[in-house]
PDB file of C-alpha atoms in Angstrom:
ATOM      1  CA  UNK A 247     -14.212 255.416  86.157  1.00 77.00           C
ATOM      2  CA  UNK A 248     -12.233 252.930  87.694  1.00 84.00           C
ATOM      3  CA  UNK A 249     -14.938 251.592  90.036  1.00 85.00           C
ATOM      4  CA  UNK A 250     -17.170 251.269  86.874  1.00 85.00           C
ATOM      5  CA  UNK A 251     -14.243 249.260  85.364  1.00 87.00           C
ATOM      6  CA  UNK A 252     -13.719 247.103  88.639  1.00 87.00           C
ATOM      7  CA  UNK A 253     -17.355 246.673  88.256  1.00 89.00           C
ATOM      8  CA  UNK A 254     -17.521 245.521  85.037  1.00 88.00           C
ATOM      9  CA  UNK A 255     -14.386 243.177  84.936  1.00 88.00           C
ATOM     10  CA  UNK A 256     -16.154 241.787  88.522  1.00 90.00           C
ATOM     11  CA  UNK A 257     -19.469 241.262  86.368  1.00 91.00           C
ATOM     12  CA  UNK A 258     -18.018 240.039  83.167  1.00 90.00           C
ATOM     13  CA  UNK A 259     -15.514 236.923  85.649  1.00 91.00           C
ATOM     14  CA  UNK A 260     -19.139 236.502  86.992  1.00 92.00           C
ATOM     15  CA  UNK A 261     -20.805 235.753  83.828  1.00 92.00           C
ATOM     16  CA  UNK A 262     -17.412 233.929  82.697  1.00 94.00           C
ATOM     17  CA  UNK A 263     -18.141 231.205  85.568  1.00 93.00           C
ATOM     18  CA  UNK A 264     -21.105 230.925  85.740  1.00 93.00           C
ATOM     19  CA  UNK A 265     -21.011 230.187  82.275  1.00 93.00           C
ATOM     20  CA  UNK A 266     -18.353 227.461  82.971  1.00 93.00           C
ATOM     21  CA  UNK A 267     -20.389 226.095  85.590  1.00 93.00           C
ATOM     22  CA  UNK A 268     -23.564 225.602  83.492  1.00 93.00           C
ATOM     23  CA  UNK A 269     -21.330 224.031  80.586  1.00 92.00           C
ATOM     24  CA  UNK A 270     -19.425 221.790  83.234  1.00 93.00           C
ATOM     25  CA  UNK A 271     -23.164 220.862  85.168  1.00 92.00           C
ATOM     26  CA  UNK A 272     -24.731 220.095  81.011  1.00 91.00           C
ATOM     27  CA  UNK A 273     -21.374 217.991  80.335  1.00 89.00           C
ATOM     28  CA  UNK A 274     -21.744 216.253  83.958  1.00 89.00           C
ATOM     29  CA  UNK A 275     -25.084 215.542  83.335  1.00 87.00           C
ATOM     30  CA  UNK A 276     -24.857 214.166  80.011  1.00 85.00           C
ATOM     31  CA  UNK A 277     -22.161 211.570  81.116  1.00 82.00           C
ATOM     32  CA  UNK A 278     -24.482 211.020  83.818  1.00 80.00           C
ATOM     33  CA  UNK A 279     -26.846 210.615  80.780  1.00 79.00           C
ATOM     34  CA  UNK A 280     -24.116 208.292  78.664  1.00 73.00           C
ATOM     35  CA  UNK A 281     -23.379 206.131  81.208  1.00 70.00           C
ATOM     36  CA  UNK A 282     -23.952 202.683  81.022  1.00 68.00           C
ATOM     37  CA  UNK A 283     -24.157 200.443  83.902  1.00 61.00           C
ATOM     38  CA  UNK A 284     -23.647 196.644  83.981  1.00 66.00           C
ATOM     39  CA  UNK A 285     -24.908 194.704  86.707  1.00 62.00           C
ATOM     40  CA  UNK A 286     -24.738 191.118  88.062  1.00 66.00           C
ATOM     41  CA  UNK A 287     -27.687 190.144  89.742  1.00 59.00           C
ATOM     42  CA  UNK A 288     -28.348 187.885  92.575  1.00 59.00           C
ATOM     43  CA  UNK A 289     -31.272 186.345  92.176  1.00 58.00           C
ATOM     44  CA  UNK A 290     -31.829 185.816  95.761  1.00 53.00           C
ATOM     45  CA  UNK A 291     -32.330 189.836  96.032  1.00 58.00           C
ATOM     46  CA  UNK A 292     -34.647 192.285  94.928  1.00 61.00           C
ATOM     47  CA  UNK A 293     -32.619 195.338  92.819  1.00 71.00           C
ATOM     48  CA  UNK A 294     -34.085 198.722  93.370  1.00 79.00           C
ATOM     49  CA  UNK A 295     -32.640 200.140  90.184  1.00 85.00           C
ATOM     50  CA  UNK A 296     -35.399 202.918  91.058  1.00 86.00           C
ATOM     51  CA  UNK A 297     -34.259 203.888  94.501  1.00 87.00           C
ATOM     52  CA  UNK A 298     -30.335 203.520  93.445  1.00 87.00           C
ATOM     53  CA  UNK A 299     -31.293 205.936  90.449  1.00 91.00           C
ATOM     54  CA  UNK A 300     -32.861 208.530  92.600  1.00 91.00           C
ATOM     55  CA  UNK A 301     -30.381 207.923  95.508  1.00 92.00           C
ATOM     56  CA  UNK A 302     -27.719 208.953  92.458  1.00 93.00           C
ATOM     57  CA  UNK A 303     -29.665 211.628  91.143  1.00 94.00           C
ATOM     58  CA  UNK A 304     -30.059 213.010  94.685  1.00 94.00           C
ATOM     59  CA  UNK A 305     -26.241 213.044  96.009  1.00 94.00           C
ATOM     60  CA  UNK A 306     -25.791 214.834  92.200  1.00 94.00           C
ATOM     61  CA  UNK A 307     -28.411 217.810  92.627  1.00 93.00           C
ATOM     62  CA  UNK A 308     -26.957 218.033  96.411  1.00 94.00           C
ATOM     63  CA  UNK A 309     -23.410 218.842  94.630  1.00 93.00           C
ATOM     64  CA  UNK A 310     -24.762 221.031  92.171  1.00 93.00           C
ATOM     65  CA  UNK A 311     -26.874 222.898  94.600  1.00 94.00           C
ATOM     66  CA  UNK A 312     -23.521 223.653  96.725  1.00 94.00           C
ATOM     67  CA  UNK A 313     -21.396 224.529  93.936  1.00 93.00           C
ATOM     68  CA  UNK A 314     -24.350 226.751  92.978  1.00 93.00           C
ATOM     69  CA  UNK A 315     -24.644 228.249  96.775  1.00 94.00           C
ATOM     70  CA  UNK A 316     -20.766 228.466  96.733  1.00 94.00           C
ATOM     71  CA  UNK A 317     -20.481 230.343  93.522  1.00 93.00           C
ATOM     72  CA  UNK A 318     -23.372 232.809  94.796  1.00 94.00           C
ATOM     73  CA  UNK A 319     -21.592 233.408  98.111  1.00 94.00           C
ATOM     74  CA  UNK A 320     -18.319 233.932  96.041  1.00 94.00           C
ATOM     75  CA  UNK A 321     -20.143 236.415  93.901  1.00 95.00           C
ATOM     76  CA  UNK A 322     -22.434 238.384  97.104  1.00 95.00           C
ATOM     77  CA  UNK A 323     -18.337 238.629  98.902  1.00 95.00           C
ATOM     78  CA  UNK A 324     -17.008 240.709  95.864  1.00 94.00           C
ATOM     79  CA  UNK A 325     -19.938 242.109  95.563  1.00 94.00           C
ATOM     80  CA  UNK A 326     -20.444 243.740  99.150  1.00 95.00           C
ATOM     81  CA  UNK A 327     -16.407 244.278  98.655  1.00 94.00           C
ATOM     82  CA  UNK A 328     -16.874 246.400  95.352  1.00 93.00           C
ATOM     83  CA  UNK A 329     -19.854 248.333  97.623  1.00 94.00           C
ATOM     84  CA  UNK A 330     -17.283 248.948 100.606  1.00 94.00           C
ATOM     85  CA  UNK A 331     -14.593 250.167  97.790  1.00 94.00           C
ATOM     86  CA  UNK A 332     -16.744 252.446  95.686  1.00 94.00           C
ATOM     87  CA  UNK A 333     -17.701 253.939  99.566  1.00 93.00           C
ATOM     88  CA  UNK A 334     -14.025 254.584  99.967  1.00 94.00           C
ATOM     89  CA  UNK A 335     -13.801 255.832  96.713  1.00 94.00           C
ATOM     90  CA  UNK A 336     -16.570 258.747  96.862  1.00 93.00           C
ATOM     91  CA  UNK A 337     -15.452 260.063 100.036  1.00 94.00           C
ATOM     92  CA  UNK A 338     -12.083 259.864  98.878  1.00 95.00           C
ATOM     93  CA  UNK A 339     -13.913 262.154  95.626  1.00 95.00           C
ATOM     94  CA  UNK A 340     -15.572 264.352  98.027  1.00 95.00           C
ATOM     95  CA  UNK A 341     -12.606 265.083 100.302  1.00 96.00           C
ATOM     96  CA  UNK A 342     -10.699 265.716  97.156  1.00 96.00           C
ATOM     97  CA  UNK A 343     -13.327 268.670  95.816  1.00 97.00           C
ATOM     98  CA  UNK A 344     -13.106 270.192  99.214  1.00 97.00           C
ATOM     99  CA  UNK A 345     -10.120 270.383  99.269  1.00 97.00           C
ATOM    100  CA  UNK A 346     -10.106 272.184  95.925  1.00 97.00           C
ATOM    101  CA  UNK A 347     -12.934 274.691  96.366  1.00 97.00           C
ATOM    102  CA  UNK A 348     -10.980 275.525  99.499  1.00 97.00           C
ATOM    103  CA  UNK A 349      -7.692 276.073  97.805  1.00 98.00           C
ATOM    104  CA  UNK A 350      -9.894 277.812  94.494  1.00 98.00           C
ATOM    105  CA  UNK A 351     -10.782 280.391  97.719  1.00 98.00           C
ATOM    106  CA  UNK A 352      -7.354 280.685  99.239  1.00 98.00           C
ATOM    107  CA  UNK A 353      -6.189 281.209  95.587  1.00 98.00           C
ATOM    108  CA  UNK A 354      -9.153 284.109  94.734  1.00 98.00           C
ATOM    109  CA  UNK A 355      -8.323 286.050  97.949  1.00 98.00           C
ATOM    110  CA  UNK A 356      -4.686 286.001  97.492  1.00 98.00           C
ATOM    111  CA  UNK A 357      -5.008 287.508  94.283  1.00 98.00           C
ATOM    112  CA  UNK A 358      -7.264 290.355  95.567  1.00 98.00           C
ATOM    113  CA  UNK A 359      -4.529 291.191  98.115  1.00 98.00           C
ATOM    114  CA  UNK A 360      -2.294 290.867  95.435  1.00 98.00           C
ATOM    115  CA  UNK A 361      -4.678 293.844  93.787  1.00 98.00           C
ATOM    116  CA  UNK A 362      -5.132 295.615  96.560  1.00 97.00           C
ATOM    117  CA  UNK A 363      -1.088 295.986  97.289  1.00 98.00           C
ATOM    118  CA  UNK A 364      -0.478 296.765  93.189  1.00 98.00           C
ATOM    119  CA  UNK A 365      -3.251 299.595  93.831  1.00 97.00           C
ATOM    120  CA  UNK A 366      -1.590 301.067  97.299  1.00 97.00           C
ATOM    121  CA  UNK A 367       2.041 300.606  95.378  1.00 97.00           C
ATOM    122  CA  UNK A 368       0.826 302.400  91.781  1.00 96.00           C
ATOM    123  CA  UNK A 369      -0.803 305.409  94.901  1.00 96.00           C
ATOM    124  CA  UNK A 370       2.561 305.267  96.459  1.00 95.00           C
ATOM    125  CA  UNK A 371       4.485 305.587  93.647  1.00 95.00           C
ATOM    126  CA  UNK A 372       2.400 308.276  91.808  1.00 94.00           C
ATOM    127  CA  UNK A 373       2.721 310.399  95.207  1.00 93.00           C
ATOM    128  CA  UNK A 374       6.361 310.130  94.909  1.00 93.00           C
ATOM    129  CA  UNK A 375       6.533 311.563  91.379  1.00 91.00           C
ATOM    130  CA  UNK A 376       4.031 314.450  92.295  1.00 89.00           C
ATOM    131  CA  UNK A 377       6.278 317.568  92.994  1.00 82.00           C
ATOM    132  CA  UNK A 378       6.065 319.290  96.272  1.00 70.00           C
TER     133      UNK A 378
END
């Protein structure tokens, strides 16, 4: 129960960020988009507004592709760490019922020799009271 709570707290921060992280990449991208640029131009050189734009646009989906890669390692570490807990946590659950059904059996045949003494006792006692 608790694994299945870890696991869903774990999933829901996932969503959470990655839901921050698409808001912050659609807010980043439409300042990107909102931006205006003013430039003075030599005349003497050719501007490559083209190749400056795509230069831009390629240092920006470089970010976004590590934040992306960071946020999926981030996730794949607590995930293999949840994996390596719930592991703990079933053989923790099956120790736990062995140790039970053993103790349900040490309980069982202490009660039959419990039995099996009231029987000899109630014998013992009713061969007292028979006269001789």
């Amino acid at each position: 129960v608790e694994l299945v709570a870890n696991v869903d707290s774990l999933t829901d921060e996932i969503n959470f960020l990655r839901a921050v992280y698409e808001e912050e990449l659609a807010q980043m991208q439409q300042q990107v988009s909102n931006t205006s640029v003013v430039l003075s131009m030599d005349n003497n050189r050719d501007l490559d507004l083209d190749g400056i734009i795509a230069e831009v646009k390629a240092q920006y989906e470089e970010i976004a592709n590590r934040s992306r890669a960071e946020a999926e390692s981030w996730y794949q570490t607590k995930y293999e760490e949840l994996q390596v807990t719930a592991g703990r946590h079933g053989d923790d659950l099956r120790n736990t019922k062995h140790e039970i059904s053993e103790l349900n059996r040490i309980v069982q045949r202490l009660r039959n020799e419990i039995d099996n003494v009231k029987r000899q006792c109630a014998n013992l006692q009713a061969a007292i009271a028979r006269p001789r």
